[in-house]
Coordinates of C-alpha atoms and ligand atoms in Angstrom, one line a residue:
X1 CA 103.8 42.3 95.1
X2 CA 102.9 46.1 96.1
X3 CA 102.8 47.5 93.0
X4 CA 100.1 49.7 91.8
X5 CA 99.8 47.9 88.4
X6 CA 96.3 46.0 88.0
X7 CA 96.5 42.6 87.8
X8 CA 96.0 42.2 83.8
X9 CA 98.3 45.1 83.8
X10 CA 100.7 42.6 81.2
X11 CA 99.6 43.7 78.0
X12 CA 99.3 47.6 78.7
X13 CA 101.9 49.9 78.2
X14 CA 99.8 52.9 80.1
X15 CA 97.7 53.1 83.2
X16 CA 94.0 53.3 83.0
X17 CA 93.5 57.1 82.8
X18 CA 93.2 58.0 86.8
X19 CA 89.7 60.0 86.3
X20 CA 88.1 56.8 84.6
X21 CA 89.3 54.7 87.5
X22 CA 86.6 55.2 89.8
X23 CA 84.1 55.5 87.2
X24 CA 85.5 51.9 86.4
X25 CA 85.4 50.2 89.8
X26 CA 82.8 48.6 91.4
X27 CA 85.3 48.5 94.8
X28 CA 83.3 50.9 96.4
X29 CA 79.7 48.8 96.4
X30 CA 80.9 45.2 95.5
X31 CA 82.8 44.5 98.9
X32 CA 80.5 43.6 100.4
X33 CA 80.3 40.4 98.5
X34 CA 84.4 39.9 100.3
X35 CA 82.8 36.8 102.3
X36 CA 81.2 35.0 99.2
X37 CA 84.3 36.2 97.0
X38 CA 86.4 34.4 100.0
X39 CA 84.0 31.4 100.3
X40 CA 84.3 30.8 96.2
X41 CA 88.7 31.3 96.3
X42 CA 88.7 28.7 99.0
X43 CA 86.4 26.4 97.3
X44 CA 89.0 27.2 93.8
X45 CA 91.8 26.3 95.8
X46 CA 90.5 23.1 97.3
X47 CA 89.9 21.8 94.0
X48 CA 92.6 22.7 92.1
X49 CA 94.6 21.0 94.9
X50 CA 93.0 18.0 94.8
X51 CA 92.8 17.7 91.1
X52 CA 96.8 18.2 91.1
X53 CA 96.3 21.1 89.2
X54 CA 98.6 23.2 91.5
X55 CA 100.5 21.7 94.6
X56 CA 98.6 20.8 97.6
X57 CA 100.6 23.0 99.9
X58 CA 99.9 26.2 98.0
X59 CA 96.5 25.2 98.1
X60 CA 96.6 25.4 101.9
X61 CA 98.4 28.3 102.0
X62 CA 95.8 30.1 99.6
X63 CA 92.8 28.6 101.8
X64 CA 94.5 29.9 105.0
X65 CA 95.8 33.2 103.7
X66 CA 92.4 33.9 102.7
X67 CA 91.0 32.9 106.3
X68 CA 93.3 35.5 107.5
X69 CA 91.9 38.0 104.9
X70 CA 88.5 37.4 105.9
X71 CA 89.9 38.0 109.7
X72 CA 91.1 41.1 108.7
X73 CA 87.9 42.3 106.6
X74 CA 85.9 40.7 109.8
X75 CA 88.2 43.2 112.1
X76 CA 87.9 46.6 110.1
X77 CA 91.8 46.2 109.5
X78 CA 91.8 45.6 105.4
X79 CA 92.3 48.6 103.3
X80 CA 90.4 48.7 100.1
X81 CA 92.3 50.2 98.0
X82 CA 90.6 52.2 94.6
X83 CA 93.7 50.9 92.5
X84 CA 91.9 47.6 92.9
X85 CA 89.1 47.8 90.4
X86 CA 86.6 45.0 92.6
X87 CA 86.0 43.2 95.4
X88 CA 88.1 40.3 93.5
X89 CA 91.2 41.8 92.6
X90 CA 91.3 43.4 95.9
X91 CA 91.3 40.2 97.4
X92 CA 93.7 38.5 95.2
X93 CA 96.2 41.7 95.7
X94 CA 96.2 41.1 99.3
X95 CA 96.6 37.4 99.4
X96 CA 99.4 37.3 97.5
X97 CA 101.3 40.4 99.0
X98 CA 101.3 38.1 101.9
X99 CA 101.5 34.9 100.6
X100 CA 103.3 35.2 97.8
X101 CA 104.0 33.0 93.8
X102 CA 101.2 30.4 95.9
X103 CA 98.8 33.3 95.5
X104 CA 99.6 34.1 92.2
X105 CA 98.3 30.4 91.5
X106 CA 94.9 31.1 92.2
X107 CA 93.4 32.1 89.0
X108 CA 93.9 29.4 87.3
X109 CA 91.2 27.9 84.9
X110 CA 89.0 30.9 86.3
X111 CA 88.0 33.9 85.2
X112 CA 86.0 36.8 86.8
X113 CA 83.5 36.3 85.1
X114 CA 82.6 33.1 86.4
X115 CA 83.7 34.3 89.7
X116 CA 81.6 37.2 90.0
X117 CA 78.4 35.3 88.5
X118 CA 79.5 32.8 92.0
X119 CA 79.8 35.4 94.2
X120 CA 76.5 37.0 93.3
X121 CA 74.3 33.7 93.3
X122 CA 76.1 33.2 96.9
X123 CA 74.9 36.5 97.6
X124 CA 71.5 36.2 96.3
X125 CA 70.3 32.6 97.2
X126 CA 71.3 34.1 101.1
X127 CA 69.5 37.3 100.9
X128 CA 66.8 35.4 99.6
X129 CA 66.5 33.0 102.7
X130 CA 67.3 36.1 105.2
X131 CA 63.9 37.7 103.3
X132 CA 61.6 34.7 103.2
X133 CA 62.3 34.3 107.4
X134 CA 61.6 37.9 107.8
X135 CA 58.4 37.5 105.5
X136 CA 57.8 34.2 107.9
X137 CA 57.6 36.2 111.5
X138 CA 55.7 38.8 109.6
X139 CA 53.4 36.2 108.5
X140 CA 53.4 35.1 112.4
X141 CA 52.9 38.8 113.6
X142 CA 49.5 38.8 110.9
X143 CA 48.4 35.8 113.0
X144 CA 48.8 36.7 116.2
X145 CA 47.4 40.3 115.7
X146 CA 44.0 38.2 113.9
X147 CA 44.0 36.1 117.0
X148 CA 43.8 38.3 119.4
X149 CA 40.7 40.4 118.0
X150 CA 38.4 37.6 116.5
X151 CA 35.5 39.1 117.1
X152 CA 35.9 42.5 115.7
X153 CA 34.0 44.1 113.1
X154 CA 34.7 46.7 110.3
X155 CA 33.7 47.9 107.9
X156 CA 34.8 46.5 104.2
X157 CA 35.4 48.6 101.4
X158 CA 35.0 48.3 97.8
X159 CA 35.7 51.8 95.6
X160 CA 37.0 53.1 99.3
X161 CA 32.7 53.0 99.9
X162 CA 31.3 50.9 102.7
X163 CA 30.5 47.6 101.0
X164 CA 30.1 44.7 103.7
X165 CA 31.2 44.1 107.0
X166 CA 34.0 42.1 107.7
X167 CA 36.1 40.8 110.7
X168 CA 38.6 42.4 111.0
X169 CA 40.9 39.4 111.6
X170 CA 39.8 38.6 107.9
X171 CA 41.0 41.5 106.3
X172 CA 44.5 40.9 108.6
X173 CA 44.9 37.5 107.0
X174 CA 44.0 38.8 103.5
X175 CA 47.2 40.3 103.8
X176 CA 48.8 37.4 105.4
X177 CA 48.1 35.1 102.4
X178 CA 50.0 37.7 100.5
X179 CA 53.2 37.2 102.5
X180 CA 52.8 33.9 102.0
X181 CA 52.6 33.8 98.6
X182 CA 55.6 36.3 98.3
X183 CA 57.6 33.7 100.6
X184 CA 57.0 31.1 97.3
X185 CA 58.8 33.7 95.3
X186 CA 61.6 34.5 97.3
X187 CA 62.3 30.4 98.2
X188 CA 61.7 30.3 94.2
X189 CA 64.6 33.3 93.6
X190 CA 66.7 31.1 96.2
X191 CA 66.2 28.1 94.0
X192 CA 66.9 29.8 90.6
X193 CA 70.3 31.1 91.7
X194 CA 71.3 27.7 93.6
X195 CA 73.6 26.5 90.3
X196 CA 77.2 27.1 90.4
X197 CA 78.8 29.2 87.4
X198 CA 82.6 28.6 88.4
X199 CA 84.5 26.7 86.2
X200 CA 82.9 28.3 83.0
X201 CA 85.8 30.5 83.1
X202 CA 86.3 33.5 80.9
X203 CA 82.6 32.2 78.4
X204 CA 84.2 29.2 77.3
X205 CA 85.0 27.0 80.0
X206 CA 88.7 25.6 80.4
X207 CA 91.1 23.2 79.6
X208 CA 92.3 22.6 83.0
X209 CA 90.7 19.1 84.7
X210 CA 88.7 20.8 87.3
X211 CA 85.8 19.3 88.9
X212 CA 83.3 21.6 89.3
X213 CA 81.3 18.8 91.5
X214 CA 83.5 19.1 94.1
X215 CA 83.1 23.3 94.4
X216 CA 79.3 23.4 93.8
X217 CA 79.4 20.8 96.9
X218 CA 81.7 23.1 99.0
X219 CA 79.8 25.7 98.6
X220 CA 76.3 23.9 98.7
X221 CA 75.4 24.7 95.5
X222 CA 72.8 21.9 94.5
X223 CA 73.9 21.7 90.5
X224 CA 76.8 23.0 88.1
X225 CA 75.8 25.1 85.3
X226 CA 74.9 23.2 82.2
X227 CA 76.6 25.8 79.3
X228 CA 79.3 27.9 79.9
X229 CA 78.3 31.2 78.2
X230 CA 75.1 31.6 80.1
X231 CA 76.3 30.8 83.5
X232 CA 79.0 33.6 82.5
X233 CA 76.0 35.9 81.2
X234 CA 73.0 35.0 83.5
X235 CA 71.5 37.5 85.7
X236 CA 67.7 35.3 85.5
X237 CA 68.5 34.8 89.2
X238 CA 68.6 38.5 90.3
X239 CA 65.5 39.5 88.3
X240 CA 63.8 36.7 90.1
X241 CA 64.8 38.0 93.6
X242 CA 63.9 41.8 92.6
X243 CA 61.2 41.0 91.1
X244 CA 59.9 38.4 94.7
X245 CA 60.9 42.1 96.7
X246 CA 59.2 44.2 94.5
X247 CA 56.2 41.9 94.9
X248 CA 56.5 41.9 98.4
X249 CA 57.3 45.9 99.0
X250 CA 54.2 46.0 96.5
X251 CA 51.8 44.0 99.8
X252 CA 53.7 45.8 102.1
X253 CA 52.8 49.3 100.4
X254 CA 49.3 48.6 100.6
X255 CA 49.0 47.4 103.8
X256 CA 50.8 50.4 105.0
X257 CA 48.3 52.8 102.7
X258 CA 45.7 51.3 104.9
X259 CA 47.2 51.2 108.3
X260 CA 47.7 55.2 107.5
X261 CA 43.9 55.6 106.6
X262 CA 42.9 53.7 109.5
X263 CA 45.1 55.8 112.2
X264 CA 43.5 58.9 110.5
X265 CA 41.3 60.7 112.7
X266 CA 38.7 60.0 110.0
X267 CA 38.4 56.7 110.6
X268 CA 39.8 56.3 113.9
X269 CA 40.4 52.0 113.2
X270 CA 44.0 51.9 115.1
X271 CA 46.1 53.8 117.2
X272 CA 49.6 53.4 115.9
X273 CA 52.1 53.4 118.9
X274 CA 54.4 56.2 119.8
X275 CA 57.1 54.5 119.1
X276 CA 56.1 53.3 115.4
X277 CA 55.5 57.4 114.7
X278 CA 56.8 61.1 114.1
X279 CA 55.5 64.3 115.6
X280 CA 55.8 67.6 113.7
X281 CA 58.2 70.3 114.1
X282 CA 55.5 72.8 114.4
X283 CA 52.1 71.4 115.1
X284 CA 52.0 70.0 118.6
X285 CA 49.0 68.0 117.9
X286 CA 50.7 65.6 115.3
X287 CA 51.3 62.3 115.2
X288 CA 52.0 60.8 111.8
X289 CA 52.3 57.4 110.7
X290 CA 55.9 58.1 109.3
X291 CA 56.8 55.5 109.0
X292 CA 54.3 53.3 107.2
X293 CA 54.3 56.3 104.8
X294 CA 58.2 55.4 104.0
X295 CA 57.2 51.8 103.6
X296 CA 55.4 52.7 100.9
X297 CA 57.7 55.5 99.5
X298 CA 60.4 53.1 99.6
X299 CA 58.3 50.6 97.6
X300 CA 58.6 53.1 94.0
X301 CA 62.5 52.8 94.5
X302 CA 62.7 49.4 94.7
X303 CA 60.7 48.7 91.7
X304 CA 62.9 50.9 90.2
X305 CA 65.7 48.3 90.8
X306 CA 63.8 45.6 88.9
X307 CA 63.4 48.1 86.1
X308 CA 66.8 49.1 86.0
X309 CA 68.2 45.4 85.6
X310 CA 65.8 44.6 83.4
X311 CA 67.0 47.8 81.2
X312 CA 70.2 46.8 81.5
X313 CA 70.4 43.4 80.3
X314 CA 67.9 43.6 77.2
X315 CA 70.6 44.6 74.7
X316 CA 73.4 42.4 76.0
X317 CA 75.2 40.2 73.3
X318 CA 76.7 37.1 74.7
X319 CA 78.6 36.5 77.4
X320 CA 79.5 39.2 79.8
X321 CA 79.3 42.5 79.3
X322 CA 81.0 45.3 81.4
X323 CA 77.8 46.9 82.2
X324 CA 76.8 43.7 84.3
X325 CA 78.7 45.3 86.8
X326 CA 75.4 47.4 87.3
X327 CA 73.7 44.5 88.4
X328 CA 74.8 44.6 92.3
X329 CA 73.4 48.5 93.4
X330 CA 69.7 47.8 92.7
X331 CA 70.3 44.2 94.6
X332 CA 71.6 45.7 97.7
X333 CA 69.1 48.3 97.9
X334 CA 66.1 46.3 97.0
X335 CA 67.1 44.2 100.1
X336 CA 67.7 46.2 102.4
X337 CA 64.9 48.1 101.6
X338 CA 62.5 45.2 102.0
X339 CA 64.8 43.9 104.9
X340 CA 63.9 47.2 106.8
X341 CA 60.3 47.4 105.6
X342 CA 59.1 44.2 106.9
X343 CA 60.6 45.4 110.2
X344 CA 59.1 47.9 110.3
X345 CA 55.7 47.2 109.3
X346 CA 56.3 43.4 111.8
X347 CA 56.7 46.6 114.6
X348 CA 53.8 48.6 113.3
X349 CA 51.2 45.9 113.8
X350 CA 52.3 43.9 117.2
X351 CA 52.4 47.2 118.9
X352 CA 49.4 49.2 117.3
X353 CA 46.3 49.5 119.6
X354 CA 42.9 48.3 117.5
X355 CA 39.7 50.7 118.1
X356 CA 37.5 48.2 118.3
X357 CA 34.4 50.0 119.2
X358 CA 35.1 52.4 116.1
X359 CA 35.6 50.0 113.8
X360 CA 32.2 48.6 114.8
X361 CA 30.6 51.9 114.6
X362 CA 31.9 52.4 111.0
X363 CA 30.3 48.9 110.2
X364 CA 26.9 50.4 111.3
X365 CA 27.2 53.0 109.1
X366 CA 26.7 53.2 105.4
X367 CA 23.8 51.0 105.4
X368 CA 26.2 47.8 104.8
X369 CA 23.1 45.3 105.5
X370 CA 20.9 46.7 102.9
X371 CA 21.9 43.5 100.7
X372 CA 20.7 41.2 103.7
X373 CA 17.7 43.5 104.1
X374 CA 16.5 42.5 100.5
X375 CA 17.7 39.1 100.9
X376 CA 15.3 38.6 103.3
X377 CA 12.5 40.2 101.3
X378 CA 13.3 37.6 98.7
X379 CA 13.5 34.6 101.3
X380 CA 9.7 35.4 101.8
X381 CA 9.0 35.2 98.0
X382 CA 9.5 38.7 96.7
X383 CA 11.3 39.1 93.2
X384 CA 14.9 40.6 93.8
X385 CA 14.1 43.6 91.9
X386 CA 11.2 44.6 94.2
X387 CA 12.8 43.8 97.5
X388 CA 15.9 46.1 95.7
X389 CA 13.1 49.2 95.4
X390 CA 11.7 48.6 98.6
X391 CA 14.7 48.4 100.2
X392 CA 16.2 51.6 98.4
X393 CA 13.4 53.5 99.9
X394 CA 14.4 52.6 103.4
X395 CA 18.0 53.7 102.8
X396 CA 17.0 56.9 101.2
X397 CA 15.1 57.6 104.2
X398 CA 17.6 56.5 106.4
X399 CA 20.3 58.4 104.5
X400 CA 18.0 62.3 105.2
X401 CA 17.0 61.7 109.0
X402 CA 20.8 60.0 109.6
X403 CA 20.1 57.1 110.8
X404 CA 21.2 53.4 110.6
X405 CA 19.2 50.4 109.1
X406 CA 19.8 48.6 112.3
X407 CA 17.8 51.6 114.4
X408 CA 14.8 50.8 112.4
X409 CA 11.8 49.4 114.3
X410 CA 10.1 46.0 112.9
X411 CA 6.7 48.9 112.3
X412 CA 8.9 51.3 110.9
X413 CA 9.9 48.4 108.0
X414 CA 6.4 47.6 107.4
X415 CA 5.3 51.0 106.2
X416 CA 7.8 50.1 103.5
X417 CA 6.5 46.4 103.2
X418 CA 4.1 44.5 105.1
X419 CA 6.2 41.3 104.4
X420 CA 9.0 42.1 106.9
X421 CA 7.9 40.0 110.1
X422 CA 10.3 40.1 113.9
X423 CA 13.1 38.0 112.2
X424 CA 13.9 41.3 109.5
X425 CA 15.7 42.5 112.8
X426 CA 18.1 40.0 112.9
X427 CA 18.7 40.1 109.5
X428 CA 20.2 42.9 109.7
X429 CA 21.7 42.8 112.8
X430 CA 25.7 43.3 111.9
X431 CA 27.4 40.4 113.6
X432 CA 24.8 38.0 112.1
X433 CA 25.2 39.8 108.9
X434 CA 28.9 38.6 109.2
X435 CA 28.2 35.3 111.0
X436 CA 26.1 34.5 107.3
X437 CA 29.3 34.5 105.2
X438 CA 30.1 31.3 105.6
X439 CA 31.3 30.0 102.4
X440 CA 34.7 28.9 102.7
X441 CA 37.5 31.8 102.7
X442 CA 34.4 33.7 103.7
X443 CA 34.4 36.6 106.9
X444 CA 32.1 34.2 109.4
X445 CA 34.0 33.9 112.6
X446 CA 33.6 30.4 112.2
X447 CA 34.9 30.4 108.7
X448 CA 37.6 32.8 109.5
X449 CA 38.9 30.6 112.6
X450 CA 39.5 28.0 110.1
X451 CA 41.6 30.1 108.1
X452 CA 43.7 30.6 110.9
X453 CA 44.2 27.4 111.6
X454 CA 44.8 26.9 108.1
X455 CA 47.8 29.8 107.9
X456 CA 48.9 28.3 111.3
X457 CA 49.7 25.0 110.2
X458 CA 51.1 26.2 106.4
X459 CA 53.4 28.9 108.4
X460 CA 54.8 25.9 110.2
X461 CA 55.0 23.8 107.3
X462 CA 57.0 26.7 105.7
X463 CA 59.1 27.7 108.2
X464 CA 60.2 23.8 108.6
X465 CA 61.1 24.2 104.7
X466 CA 63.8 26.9 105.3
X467 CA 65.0 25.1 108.3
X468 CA 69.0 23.2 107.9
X469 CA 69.3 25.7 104.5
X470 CA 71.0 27.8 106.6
X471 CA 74.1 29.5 104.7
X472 CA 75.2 32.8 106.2
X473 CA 76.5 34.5 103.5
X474 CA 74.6 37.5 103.6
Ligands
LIG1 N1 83.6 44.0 88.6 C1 83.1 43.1 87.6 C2 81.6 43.0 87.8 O1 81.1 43.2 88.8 C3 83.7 41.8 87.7 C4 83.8 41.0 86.4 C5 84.8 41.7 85.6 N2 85.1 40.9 84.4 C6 85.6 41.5 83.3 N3 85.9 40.8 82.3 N4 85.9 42.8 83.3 O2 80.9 42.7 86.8

């Protein structure tokens, strides 16, 4: 069959008006679900053969016709053609041009509607793998960078004002516990779109004996859908994945605001790598963090996916809708913009070089042990409130003749107060400062080397999660 008629073209005495056509189709962005469309016929055909519901042998010659299909997609040698309004007609067109009335038995008891709610949660529950394993060897990259500088310190910011010094493999694995909170929500979106729609038909389900067992199995699907008009009308599961990108272009973004701080020459922290930046078209002397700039740029549009779906479905009566076919754009983008984020920003941080002596330098400044200065004034028995005035007259006098606390001499603090004795030095001293924080989760290298471990072993235990899940249906 060549002709140019679509497939439902039975009950229409005109064609669709030609300037609506593309505005109709979804041809255009939806093939690129052709290997889950293929995946779901196949599955079809298998059961409807095996259920009797159409001959065995045409059932063969749909599951190989559509091999060669996919063969030809695979190649670059199948023409999508606009008359075909989506990825499935397009399909079905093809298949039974060449295979003929066995193609044309393909359809039965399904509807696109159950077949495109399929394809997508195919679609989806991949991505959403691909994602978490990217997230994973970021995760590792986090680790590795921490690892390699435990004994660096920085200074730690609250208000973007020197507050405490940290170790700077602690603020690393801050944002390492994001990533691995954001691989929960992408295993999560995986999980809410493993149910398989097909076999709900059109919104009603059918009267044809299918066994929808046997298709969720084929296509690893780990339950059927338990009412026909929501599988038909469900989008839950693509919310859930935007909404596990958004979260994780949302870490990524402010990781990368503070990767571009850092390689500012005000701070000085890190020296991103040639390769991870841009120069300037007309001042020599630049060299901008590009590229963590777009991470974050990038971050706005892809919360604008999770918007836009969101905004779509609200007003939807039951079951499906045309403007459903709106749910695919914002998918594809979201993940491949996160897909090519946590690239980048995985490449941003194994090849960076860390400033370690400026870092350390910062954590001098700003007066970040005046807490443990006071502390110690209270050890000896001074009230909190006059070990906070005394030692807010050091700082102010530090602060004129710009100096730090630590350059102090054990007589300079006793014109301030004859209760600092020789150990007020170390007190304030900045690795012991850090070395003090030992509560658990705290920034003391000893507390800090436990995390690690602790990341270590739940990276593994993750990683062995996603492992034999493998579907390659992205
Ligand atoms: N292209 C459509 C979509 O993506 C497929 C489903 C069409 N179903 C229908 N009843 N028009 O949503």
């Amino acid at each position: 069959m060549t002709s140019n008629k679509a497939l439902w073209g039975g009950r229409f005495e005109q064609q669709t008006e030609t300037s609506l056509q593309a505005f109709g189709a979804s041809l255009p962005f939806d093939r690129r679900l052709w290997y889950c469309d293929i995946l779901g016929s196949k599955a079809h055909a298998h059961m409807l053969g095996a259920q009797g519901i159409i001959p065995a042998t045409d059932a063969q010659e749909i599951a190989d016709g559509l091999d060669a299909i996919a063969a030809q997609i695979e190649a670059g040698d199948f023409v999508f053609d606009l008359v075909d309004e989506d990825i499935h007609m397009s399909i079905e067109r093809a298949l039974t041009a060449a295979i003929g009335d066995a193609g044309r038995r393909l359809h039965t008891g399904r509807s696109r509607n159950d077949q495109v709610a399929t394809d997508f949660r195919l679609f989806c529950k991949a991505q959403a793998e691909a994602l978490a394993l990217r997230v994973n060897e970021l995760r590792g990259v986090l680790i590795e960078v921490a690892c390699d500088h435990p004994s660096v310190v920085m200074p730690g910011y609250t208000h973007l004002q020197k507050a405490q010094p940290l170790l700077f493999a602690h603020h690393l694995l801050a944002y390492y516990w994001m990533l691995a909170r954001d691989f929960k929500r992408l295993v999560a979106a995986q999980d809410a779109a493993d149910e398989l729609p097909l076999g709900s038909a059109a919104l009603a389900g059918t009267s044809y004996p299918l066994n929808r067992r046997q298709v969720a199995d084929e296509l690893g699907f780990a339950a059927v859908t338990a009412n026909s008009l929501d599988a038909v009308s469900n989008r839950d599961f693509a919310l859930d994945l935007l909404y596990a990108c958004s979260v994780t272009m949302l870490h990524l973004s402010r990781l990368c605001e503070e990767l571009i701080l850092w390689s500012s020459s005000e701070f000085g922290f890190i020296t991103l790598s040639d390769a991870y930046s841009t120069g300037s078209s007309i001042m020599p002397q630049k060299k901008n963090p590009d590229f963590a700039e777009l991470v974050r740029g990038k971050t706005g549009r892809v919360f604008g996916d999770l918007q836009a779906l969101l905004v779509t479905l609200k007003g939807l009566p039951l079951a499906y809708n045309k403007d459903m076919q709106e749910d695919k754009e914002g998918v594809f983008d979201a993940v491949d913009t996160l897909e090519a984020s946590l690239r980048a920003v995985a490449g941003m941080l194994a090849t960076m070089q860390v400033n370690a002596e400026t870092m350390r330098a910062g954590a001098l400044g700003g007066f970040m042990a005046a807490t443990d200065l006071a502390d110690f004034l209270v050890a000896k028995g001074m009230p909190f409130r006059d070990a906070h005035e005394v030692v807010g007259r050091i700082v102010l006098q530090a602060e004129k003749t710009g100096r730090t606390l630590q350059s102090f001499s054990l007589a300079e603090l006793q014109a301030f107060s004859d209760v600092f004795d020789a150990e007020a030095l170390a007190a304030i001293d900045i690795d012991k400062v850090v070395a003090r924080r030992t509560t658990a989760g705290g920034t003391a290298p000893v507390q800090v080397a436990e995390q690690l471990n602790q990341a270590r072993r739940q990276l593994a235990a993750d990683t062995h999660l996603l492992q034999g899940v493998a579907s390659a249906t992205a």
